[in-house]
mmCIF file of C-alpha atoms in Angstrom:
data_model
loop_
_atom_site.group_PDB
_atom_site.id
_atom_site.type_symbol
_atom_site.label_atom_id
_atom_site.label_comp_id
_atom_site.label_asym_id
_atom_site.label_seq_id
_atom_site.Cartn_x
_atom_site.Cartn_y
_atom_site.Cartn_z
ATOM 1 C CA MET P 152 -32.044 25.772 -6.013
ATOM 2 C CA ALA P 153 -32.732 29.465 -5.544
ATOM 3 C CA ILE P 154 -32.512 30.903 -2.048
ATOM 4 C CA GLY P 155 -35.182 33.380 -1.005
ATOM 5 C CA ALA P 156 -34.482 36.336 1.271
ATOM 6 C CA GLY P 157 -33.577 34.946 4.658
ATOM 7 C CA SER P 158 -34.263 31.376 3.570
ATOM 8 C CA MET P 159 -32.323 28.401 2.230
ATOM 9 C CA GLN P 160 -32.891 24.928 0.843
ATOM 10 C CA GLN P 161 -32.698 21.928 3.184
ATOM 11 C CA PHE P 162 -32.892 18.272 2.154
ATOM 12 C CA THR P 163 -35.520 16.875 4.495
ATOM 13 C CA PHE P 164 -36.448 13.306 5.463
ATOM 14 C CA LEU P 165 -40.202 12.754 5.420
ATOM 15 C CA GLY P 166 -40.270 8.952 5.366
ATOM 16 C CA PRO P 167 -38.619 5.946 3.704
ATOM 17 C CA HIS P 168 -37.807 6.844 0.078
ATOM 18 C CA HIS P 169 -39.557 10.172 0.707
ATOM 19 C CA PHE P 170 -37.404 13.302 0.807
ATOM 20 C CA GLU P 171 -38.037 16.906 -0.203
ATOM 21 C CA TRP P 172 -36.027 20.084 -0.540
ATOM 22 C CA LYS P 173 -37.742 22.460 1.855
ATOM 23 C CA GLU P 174 -37.277 26.188 2.276
ATOM 24 C CA VAL P 175 -36.235 26.957 5.855
ATOM 25 C CA PRO P 176 -34.694 29.980 7.593
ATOM 26 C CA VAL P 177 -30.965 30.519 7.124
ATOM 27 C CA PRO P 178 -29.193 29.836 10.452
ATOM 28 C CA GLN P 179 -27.812 32.903 12.211
ATOM 29 C CA LEU P 180 -24.944 33.341 14.642
ATOM 30 C CA GLU P 181 -26.328 33.233 18.170
ATOM 31 C CA ASN P 182 -23.140 33.934 20.119
ATOM 32 C CA ALA P 183 -19.517 34.954 19.581
ATOM 33 C CA GLY P 184 -18.163 31.384 19.557
ATOM 34 C CA GLN P 185 -20.159 30.110 16.611
ATOM 35 C CA ALA P 186 -19.637 29.847 12.859
ATOM 36 C CA ILE P 187 -21.710 29.346 9.721
ATOM 37 C CA VAL P 188 -20.510 26.822 7.140
ATOM 38 C CA HIS P 189 -21.644 26.389 3.531
ATOM 39 C CA PRO P 190 -21.503 22.612 2.816
ATOM 40 C CA LEU P 191 -19.716 21.796 -0.442
ATOM 41 C CA ALA P 192 -19.397 18.006 -0.171
ATOM 42 C CA VAL P 193 -21.474 15.596 1.902
ATOM 43 C CA THR P 194 -20.742 11.874 1.935
ATOM 44 C CA ARG P 195 -23.555 9.481 2.744
ATOM 45 C CA CYS P 196 -22.966 7.727 6.050
ATOM 46 C CA ASP P 197 -23.606 3.982 6.006
ATOM 47 C CA LEU P 198 -26.432 4.544 8.506
ATOM 48 C CA ASP P 199 -28.113 7.039 6.169
ATOM 49 C CA LEU P 200 -28.728 4.364 3.538
ATOM 50 C CA TYR P 201 -30.815 2.290 5.939
ATOM 51 C CA ILE P 202 -32.768 5.295 7.187
ATOM 52 C CA ALA P 203 -33.419 6.314 3.583
ATOM 53 C CA ASN P 204 -34.628 2.893 2.444
ATOM 54 C CA GLY P 205 -36.683 2.205 5.569
ATOM 55 C CA SER P 206 -34.597 -0.648 6.978
ATOM 56 C CA ILE P 207 -34.169 1.492 10.102
ATOM 57 C CA ARG P 208 -37.523 2.924 11.054
ATOM 58 C CA MET P 209 -37.770 6.558 12.075
ATOM 59 C CA ARG P 210 -40.696 8.524 13.415
ATOM 60 C CA ASP P 211 -42.797 10.443 10.899
ATOM 61 C CA SER P 212 -41.586 13.862 12.082
ATOM 62 C CA PRO P 213 -39.411 15.492 9.359
ATOM 63 C CA PHE P 214 -35.748 16.244 9.971
ATOM 64 C CA ALA P 215 -32.752 17.646 8.097
ATOM 65 C CA PHE P 216 -30.601 14.964 6.470
ATOM 66 C CA GLY P 217 -26.888 14.396 5.900
ATOM 67 C CA HIS P 218 -24.092 14.574 8.449
ATOM 68 C CA GLU P 219 -20.693 13.908 6.830
ATOM 69 C CA ILE P 220 -19.818 17.487 5.931
ATOM 70 C CA ALA P 221 -16.966 19.423 4.360
ATOM 71 C CA GLY P 222 -17.492 23.024 3.356
ATOM 72 C CA GLU P 223 -16.483 26.677 3.489
ATOM 73 C CA VAL P 224 -16.759 28.997 6.454
ATOM 74 C CA THR P 225 -18.956 31.972 5.579
ATOM 75 C CA ASP P 226 -19.259 33.772 8.922
ATOM 76 C CA VAL P 227 -17.732 33.577 12.402
ATOM 77 C CA GLY P 228 -18.427 35.083 15.789
ATOM 78 C CA ASP P 229 -16.082 37.645 17.316
ATOM 79 C CA ASN P 230 -14.459 35.117 19.674
ATOM 80 C CA VAL P 231 -13.650 32.476 17.064
ATOM 81 C CA CYS P 232 -9.864 32.136 16.730
ATOM 82 C CA THR P 233 -9.140 29.026 14.658
ATOM 83 C CA VAL P 234 -11.032 29.617 11.404
ATOM 84 C CA SER P 235 -12.004 32.557 9.206
ATOM 85 C CA PRO P 236 -14.496 33.116 6.374
ATOM 86 C CA GLY P 237 -13.224 31.396 3.244
ATOM 87 C CA ASP P 238 -11.512 28.513 5.071
ATOM 88 C CA ARG P 239 -12.312 24.983 3.896
ATOM 89 C CA VAL P 240 -13.239 22.891 6.923
ATOM 90 C CA ILE P 241 -14.380 19.498 8.132
ATOM 91 C CA VAL P 242 -17.502 19.673 10.288
ATOM 92 C CA PRO P 243 -17.503 16.702 12.721
ATOM 93 C CA PHE P 244 -20.917 15.088 12.663
ATOM 94 C CA GLN P 245 -21.266 15.039 16.454
ATOM 95 C CA ILE P 246 -21.827 18.275 18.340
ATOM 96 C CA ASN P 247 -19.155 18.786 20.995
ATOM 97 C CA CYS P 248 -18.150 21.793 23.090
ATOM 98 C CA GLY P 249 -14.472 20.995 23.653
ATOM 99 C CA THR P 250 -14.539 22.175 27.278
ATOM 100 C CA CYS P 251 -16.657 19.731 29.297
ATOM 101 C CA ALA P 252 -14.945 16.903 31.181
ATOM 102 C CA ASN P 253 -15.809 14.317 28.519
ATOM 103 C CA CYS P 254 -14.580 16.452 25.627
ATOM 104 C CA LEU P 255 -11.331 17.255 27.422
ATOM 105 C CA THR P 256 -10.581 13.541 27.784
ATOM 106 C CA GLY P 257 -11.394 12.771 24.144
ATOM 107 C CA LEU P 258 -14.882 11.386 24.749
ATOM 108 C CA THR P 259 -16.345 13.731 22.168
ATOM 109 C CA ASN P 260 -19.331 11.522 21.349
ATOM 110 C CA ALA P 261 -20.618 12.171 24.870
ATOM 111 C CA CYS P 262 -20.385 15.956 25.248
ATOM 112 C CA THR P 263 -22.343 17.013 28.329
ATOM 113 C CA SER P 264 -23.020 20.570 27.104
ATOM 114 C CA VAL P 265 -25.672 19.375 24.633
ATOM 115 C CA PRO P 266 -28.407 16.719 24.662
ATOM 116 C CA ALA P 267 -27.092 13.149 24.406
ATOM 117 C CA TYR P 268 -26.405 11.889 20.853
ATOM 118 C CA SER P 269 -26.517 15.401 19.369
ATOM 119 C CA ALA P 270 -25.452 15.348 15.724
ATOM 120 C CA TYR P 271 -26.171 16.847 12.349
ATOM 121 C CA GLY P 272 -28.737 15.028 10.224
ATOM 122 C CA LEU P 273 -29.972 12.847 13.083
ATOM 123 C CA ALA P 274 -32.398 15.042 15.010
ATOM 124 C CA GLN P 275 -34.472 12.101 16.199
ATOM 125 C CA SER P 276 -31.496 10.765 18.190
ATOM 126 C CA SER P 277 -31.109 13.783 20.456
ATOM 127 C CA GLY P 278 -34.529 15.370 20.143
ATOM 128 C CA ARG P 279 -32.974 18.589 18.858
ATOM 129 C CA GLU P 280 -32.651 19.716 15.261
ATOM 130 C CA TRP P 281 -29.060 20.763 14.539
ATOM 131 C CA GLY P 282 -29.569 21.002 10.770
ATOM 132 C CA GLY P 283 -28.235 18.738 8.049
ATOM 133 C CA GLY P 284 -25.296 18.655 5.695
ATOM 134 C CA LEU P 285 -27.473 18.604 2.594
ATOM 135 C CA SER P 286 -28.395 22.230 3.140
ATOM 136 C CA ASP P 287 -27.117 25.576 1.967
ATOM 137 C CA TYR P 288 -25.771 26.432 5.420
ATOM 138 C CA VAL P 289 -25.226 24.848 8.836
ATOM 139 C CA LEU P 290 -24.615 26.501 12.186
ATOM 140 C CA VAL P 291 -21.577 25.240 14.104
ATOM 141 C CA PRO P 292 -22.258 25.985 17.779
ATOM 142 C CA PHE P 293 -18.666 25.489 19.029
ATOM 143 C CA ALA P 294 -16.502 26.610 16.137
ATOM 144 C CA ASP P 295 -13.052 26.471 17.748
ATOM 145 C CA ALA P 296 -13.693 23.035 19.275
ATOM 146 C CA MET P 297 -15.294 21.443 16.242
ATOM 147 C CA LEU P 298 -14.009 22.831 12.953
ATOM 148 C CA VAL P 299 -10.852 21.427 11.352
ATOM 149 C CA LYS P 300 -9.125 23.156 8.438
ATOM 150 C CA ILE P 301 -8.659 21.009 5.339
ATOM 151 C CA PRO P 302 -5.121 20.895 3.895
ATOM 152 C CA ASP P 303 -4.838 21.891 0.240
ATOM 153 C CA THR P 304 -3.824 18.334 -0.704
ATOM 154 C CA VAL P 305 -7.044 16.781 0.667
ATOM 155 C CA SER P 306 -10.191 16.841 -1.456
ATOM 156 C CA LEU P 307 -13.573 17.931 -0.157
ATOM 157 C CA PRO P 308 -15.136 14.448 -0.649
ATOM 158 C CA VAL P 309 -12.351 12.823 1.371
ATOM 159 C CA ALA P 310 -12.636 15.493 4.066
ATOM 160 C CA ALA P 311 -16.382 14.863 4.305
ATOM 161 C CA ALA P 312 -15.856 11.130 4.778
ATOM 162 C CA ILE P 313 -13.330 11.819 7.548
ATOM 163 C CA SER P 314 -16.047 13.602 9.539
ATOM 164 C CA ASP P 315 -17.508 10.182 10.415
ATOM 165 C CA ASN P 316 -17.139 6.866 8.546
ATOM 166 C CA ALA P 317 -13.440 7.118 7.603
ATOM 167 C CA SER P 318 -12.582 8.020 11.194
ATOM 168 C CA ASP P 319 -14.825 5.218 12.421
ATOM 169 C CA GLY P 320 -12.978 2.664 10.300
ATOM 170 C CA TYR P 321 -9.620 4.029 11.464
ATOM 171 C CA ARG P 322 -10.367 3.808 15.190
ATOM 172 C CA THR P 323 -11.377 0.130 14.932
ATOM 173 C CA VAL P 324 -7.771 -0.857 14.267
ATOM 174 C CA ALA P 325 -5.590 2.069 15.385
ATOM 175 C CA GLU P 326 -5.470 1.371 19.114
ATOM 176 C CA PRO P 327 -5.414 -2.449 18.794
ATOM 177 C CA LEU P 328 -2.480 -2.210 16.363
ATOM 178 C CA ARG P 329 -0.647 0.058 18.796
ATOM 179 C CA ASP P 330 -1.035 -2.695 21.376
ATOM 180 C CA TYR P 331 -0.217 -5.484 18.897
ATOM 181 C CA PRO P 332 2.114 -3.999 16.255
ATOM 182 C CA GLY P 333 2.041 -5.874 12.964
ATOM 183 C CA ALA P 334 -0.811 -8.151 14.026
ATOM 184 C CA ASP P 335 -3.044 -9.869 11.497
ATOM 185 C CA VAL P 336 -6.452 -8.202 11.184
ATOM 186 C CA LEU P 337 -9.841 -9.728 10.318
ATOM 187 C CA ILE P 338 -12.615 -7.433 9.097
ATOM 188 C CA VAL P 339 -16.070 -8.993 8.954
ATOM 189 C CA GLY P 340 -17.693 -6.759 6.346
ATOM 190 C CA GLY P 341 -21.319 -6.276 5.454
ATOM 191 C CA LEU P 342 -23.963 -3.684 6.128
ATOM 192 C CA ALA P 343 -21.555 -1.055 7.489
ATOM 193 C CA GLN P 344 -20.348 -0.941 3.899
ATOM 194 C CA SER P 345 -17.800 1.850 3.842
ATOM 195 C CA VAL P 346 -16.638 1.588 7.466
ATOM 196 C CA GLY P 347 -15.363 -1.937 6.844
ATOM 197 C CA LEU P 348 -13.479 -0.779 3.746
ATOM 198 C CA PHE P 349 -12.018 2.232 5.547
ATOM 199 C CA ALA P 350 -10.877 -0.204 8.254
ATOM 200 C CA VAL P 351 -9.055 -2.221 5.572
ATOM 201 C CA GLN P 352 -7.220 0.925 4.482
ATOM 202 C CA ALA P 353 -6.322 1.902 8.038
ATOM 203 C CA ALA P 354 -5.080 -1.578 8.927
ATOM 204 C CA ARG P 355 -2.825 -1.620 5.880
ATOM 205 C CA ALA P 356 -1.509 1.883 6.588
ATOM 206 C CA LEU P 357 -0.879 1.145 10.261
ATOM 207 C CA GLY P 358 1.292 -1.896 9.611
ATOM 208 C CA ALA P 359 -0.943 -4.962 9.857
ATOM 209 C CA LYS P 360 0.965 -7.927 8.494
ATOM 210 C CA ARG P 361 -2.151 -9.469 6.961
ATOM 211 C CA VAL P 362 -5.667 -8.106 6.440
ATOM 212 C CA VAL P 363 -8.502 -10.538 5.730
ATOM 213 C CA TYR P 364 -11.858 -9.123 4.628
ATOM 214 C CA LEU P 365 -15.054 -11.203 4.628
ATOM 215 C CA ASP P 366 -18.283 -10.180 2.905
ATOM 216 C CA PHE P 367 -21.212 -11.548 0.915
ATOM 217 C CA ASP P 368 -21.178 -8.707 -1.628
ATOM 218 C CA GLN P 369 -19.038 -9.123 -4.748
ATOM 219 C CA ASP P 370 -18.517 -5.383 -5.315
ATOM 220 C CA ARG P 371 -17.263 -4.754 -1.786
ATOM 221 C CA LEU P 372 -15.049 -7.822 -1.980
ATOM 222 C CA ALA P 373 -13.517 -6.447 -5.177
ATOM 223 C CA GLN P 374 -12.957 -3.089 -3.468
ATOM 224 C CA ALA P 375 -11.344 -4.737 -0.456
ATOM 225 C CA LYS P 376 -9.025 -6.758 -2.688
ATOM 226 C CA ALA P 377 -8.032 -3.604 -4.563
ATOM 227 C CA LEU P 378 -7.281 -1.976 -1.194
ATOM 228 C CA GLY P 379 -4.843 -4.755 -0.314
ATOM 229 C CA ALA P 380 -6.919 -7.232 1.683
ATOM 230 C CA GLU P 381 -7.388 -10.944 1.199
ATOM 231 C CA ALA P 382 -11.059 -10.929 0.181
ATOM 232 C CA VAL P 383 -13.122 -14.006 1.011
ATOM 233 C CA MET P 384 -16.734 -14.567 -0.054
ATOM 234 C CA THR P 385 -18.606 -15.515 3.117
ATOM 235 C CA ARG P 386 -22.222 -16.168 4.025
ATOM 236 C CA TYR P 387 -22.799 -15.497 7.711
ATOM 237 C CA GLU P 388 -24.593 -18.579 9.000
ATOM 238 C CA PRO P 389 -24.786 -20.506 12.302
ATOM 239 C CA ASP P 390 -21.674 -22.538 13.086
ATOM 240 C CA LEU P 391 -19.576 -20.828 10.410
ATOM 241 C CA PRO P 392 -16.148 -22.493 10.738
ATOM 242 C CA VAL P 393 -13.305 -20.468 12.245
ATOM 243 C CA ASP P 394 -10.233 -21.056 10.100
ATOM 244 C CA HIS P 395 -7.844 -18.710 11.887
ATOM 245 C CA GLN P 396 -7.794 -16.538 14.985
ATOM 246 C CA PHE P 397 -6.737 -12.896 14.918
ATOM 247 C CA LEU P 398 -5.560 -10.568 17.668
ATOM 248 C CA VAL P 399 -7.475 -7.722 15.978
ATOM 249 C CA THR P 400 -10.983 -8.205 14.576
ATOM 250 C CA VAL P 401 -13.656 -5.798 13.396
ATOM 251 C CA ASP P 402 -17.374 -6.513 13.080
ATOM 252 C CA ALA P 403 -18.757 -4.301 10.313
ATOM 253 C CA SER P 404 -21.380 -6.853 9.293
ATOM 254 C CA ASN P 405 -24.273 -5.510 11.379
ATOM 255 C CA LEU P 406 -25.615 -9.072 11.289
ATOM 256 C CA PRO P 407 -26.019 -11.559 14.191
ATOM 257 C CA TYR P 408 -23.935 -14.381 12.764
ATOM 258 C CA GLY P 409 -21.343 -11.945 11.456
ATOM 259 C CA LEU P 410 -20.837 -10.685 15.003
ATOM 260 C CA VAL P 411 -20.642 -14.224 16.372
ATOM 261 C CA HIS P 412 -18.033 -15.112 13.763
ATOM 262 C CA ALA P 413 -15.960 -12.021 14.532
ATOM 263 C CA LEU P 414 -15.970 -12.829 18.250
ATOM 264 C CA ALA P 415 -15.193 -16.505 17.678
ATOM 265 C CA SER P 416 -12.317 -15.503 15.383
ATOM 266 C CA THR P 417 -10.704 -13.259 17.996
ATOM 267 C CA ALA P 418 -7.557 -14.815 19.431
ATOM 268 C CA PRO P 419 -6.928 -15.136 23.174
ATOM 269 C CA CYS P 420 -6.392 -11.676 24.724
ATOM 270 C CA GLY P 421 -7.318 -10.068 21.389
ATOM 271 C CA VAL P 422 -9.657 -7.180 20.662
ATOM 272 C CA CYS P 423 -12.885 -7.154 18.633
ATOM 273 C CA THR P 424 -14.493 -3.808 17.773
ATOM 274 C CA GLY P 425 -18.111 -3.476 16.666
ATOM 275 C CA VAL P 426 -19.150 -0.431 14.667
ATOM 276 C CA SER P 427 -22.940 -0.570 14.994
ATOM 277 C CA ALA P 428 -25.761 -1.681 17.247
ATOM 278 C CA GLY P 429 -27.956 -3.252 14.586
ATOM 279 C CA VAL P 430 -27.852 -6.522 16.546
ATOM 280 C CA GLN P 431 -29.688 -5.174 19.592
ATOM 281 C CA ILE P 432 -30.721 -8.355 21.415
ATOM 282 C CA MET P 433 -29.693 -11.860 20.444
ATOM 283 C CA ASP P 434 -29.013 -15.308 21.773
ATOM 284 C CA GLY P 435 -25.904 -17.217 20.864
ATOM 285 C CA LEU P 436 -23.165 -14.758 21.804
ATOM 286 C CA PRO P 437 -20.130 -16.866 22.783
ATOM 287 C CA LEU P 438 -19.761 -15.204 26.173
ATOM 288 C CA PHE P 439 -18.192 -18.200 27.928
ATOM 289 C CA GLU P 440 -15.620 -18.624 25.152
ATOM 290 C CA MET P 441 -14.895 -14.883 25.246
ATOM 291 C CA TYR P 442 -14.391 -15.106 29.002
ATOM 292 C CA MET P 443 -12.095 -18.103 28.799
ATOM 293 C CA LYS P 444 -10.001 -16.535 26.040
ATOM 294 C CA GLY P 445 -9.956 -13.156 27.771
ATOM 295 C CA ILE P 446 -10.917 -11.145 24.718
ATOM 296 C CA THR P 447 -12.085 -7.540 24.742
ATOM 297 C CA TYR P 448 -15.212 -6.527 22.830
ATOM 298 C CA ASN P 449 -15.538 -2.804 22.197
ATOM 299 C CA ILE P 450 -18.806 -1.417 20.901
ATOM 300 C CA SER P 451 -19.290 2.329 20.695
ATOM 301 C CA ARG P 452 -20.018 5.216 18.440
ATOM 302 C CA VAL P 453 -16.845 6.821 17.158
ATOM 303 C CA HIS P 454 -15.464 9.838 19.055
ATOM 304 C CA ALA P 455 -15.314 11.695 15.750
ATOM 305 C CA ARG P 456 -13.583 14.933 16.721
ATOM 306 C CA ALA P 457 -10.980 13.070 18.751
ATOM 307 C CA GLU P 458 -10.039 10.895 15.744
ATOM 308 C CA ILE P 459 -10.163 13.429 12.905
ATOM 309 C CA ASP P 460 -6.679 14.925 13.268
ATOM 310 C CA SER P 461 -4.929 11.548 12.979
ATOM 311 C CA VAL P 462 -7.050 10.418 10.042
ATOM 312 C CA LEU P 463 -6.670 13.738 8.257
ATOM 313 C CA GLU P 464 -2.891 13.524 8.624
ATOM 314 C CA CYS P 465 -2.957 10.071 6.994
ATOM 315 C CA ALA P 466 -4.878 11.586 4.093
ATOM 316 C CA ARG P 467 -2.579 14.622 3.854
ATOM 317 C CA CYS P 468 0.566 12.491 3.762
ATOM 318 C CA GLY P 469 -0.906 10.025 1.293
ATOM 319 C CA HIS P 470 -0.706 7.079 3.708
ATOM 320 C CA ILE P 471 -4.415 6.440 3.136
ATOM 321 C CA SER P 472 -6.268 7.178 -0.118
ATOM 322 C CA HIS P 473 -9.817 7.477 1.195
ATOM 323 C CA GLN P 474 -10.984 8.487 -2.260
ATOM 324 C CA ASP P 475 -10.629 4.828 -3.298
ATOM 325 C CA VAL P 476 -13.636 3.898 -1.147
ATOM 326 C CA ILE P 477 -15.921 6.584 -2.625
ATOM 327 C CA THR P 478 -17.867 4.958 -5.446
ATOM 328 C CA THR P 479 -20.220 7.637 -6.775
ATOM 329 C CA SER P 480 -20.352 11.443 -7.019
ATOM 330 C CA VAL P 481 -23.636 13.246 -7.678
ATOM 331 C CA PRO P 482 -24.802 16.857 -7.307
ATOM 332 C CA PHE P 483 -26.905 17.959 -4.349
ATOM 333 C CA SER P 484 -29.861 18.418 -6.698
ATOM 334 C CA MET P 485 -29.949 14.659 -7.365
ATOM 335 C CA ALA P 486 -29.965 13.644 -3.700
ATOM 336 C CA ALA P 487 -33.621 12.578 -3.661
ATOM 337 C CA GLU P 488 -33.113 10.265 -6.637
ATOM 338 C CA THR P 489 -29.894 8.654 -5.372
ATOM 339 C CA ILE P 490 -29.920 8.731 -1.547
ATOM 340 C CA ALA P 491 -31.129 5.103 -1.330
ATOM 341 C CA ASP P 492 -28.845 3.696 -4.053
ATOM 342 C CA PRO P 493 -26.901 0.670 -2.755
ATOM 343 C CA ASP P 494 -23.410 2.009 -3.597
ATOM 344 C CA SER P 495 -20.758 1.585 -0.905
ATOM 345 C CA LYS P 496 -20.065 5.313 -0.603
ATOM 346 C CA ILE P 497 -21.810 8.224 -2.322
ATOM 347 C CA VAL P 498 -20.617 11.827 -2.171
ATOM 348 C CA PHE P 499 -23.014 14.672 -2.884
ATOM 349 C CA VAL P 500 -21.312 17.803 -4.189
ATOM 350 C CA GLN P 501 -22.735 21.295 -4.239
ATOM 351 C CA ASP P 502 -24.280 22.172 -7.598
ATOM 352 C CA GLN P 503 -22.241 24.621 -9.620
ATOM 353 C CA PRO P 504 -23.983 27.896 -10.536
ATOM 354 C CA SER P 505 -25.310 27.817 -14.088
#
């Protein structure tokens, strides 16, 4: 993909199963605290699959795509202290300033210096186009707050996954297992394909005595078993029996009866964490049972920048092999043909010069 003078190639969403590489202006530094990054590896977020195939409807207005980014710094402003041109870095998918009250307390998904829900590759969420990972370059507006150097022992695909989904899976079990060391963990897998599998890895690494993974997909079940979980084929239906109760549960199903089963399987005073809001309004939530048992249900977007350092350290030390969740590697140039493939986790890698 040749770059014209002052322009670059950007992978652009036009509609379900409809993407194009468009020529757009190369981003420029706008102040002394910014940086430019050349993406080298971009993993497909679980959400991206459903935007790409039309399961999640977006408006017709085009936007840059891809938000799990690892790359190389190409330019920095005069006030940037933490990275230099040539550094390999993780670019957190959410935009955060690092200095507002929310950022300072670790609530980096709710930075007040930018429009709510600001992120790469998801312009329709915030109403502002921040660019996308499947591009030649991205502008990082708060370089010192956002960018994280990648250790030599961590691959670019793994680093890209840590920018969102791997960190999301980690946070579902990290705090609950600090409160309940060695607890059994139930992960109700499904449409948040890779997040559920990353949660399996994190639970194993963080000392869960037993990890049970439910799903209706044979390939993901095989992956979960290979990652050390007890994998159980499960169809999420009304009145699904609860065989065991767990102090730590995760709903990665993104399905109504999967959520109900996760909540019903949470032991008294336990914690259930949901990783998506696909179930927006529904009857049948076991609220009275939750109240009587005193369980906590957490549902939130991940605070990506606040989680990255811990997850990256697990990757650096070899405690978690995130690469084992990545199923497919394809060049950027094949993104249009493969973006809607049903694989658990795809990584797009920058095409090598011919």
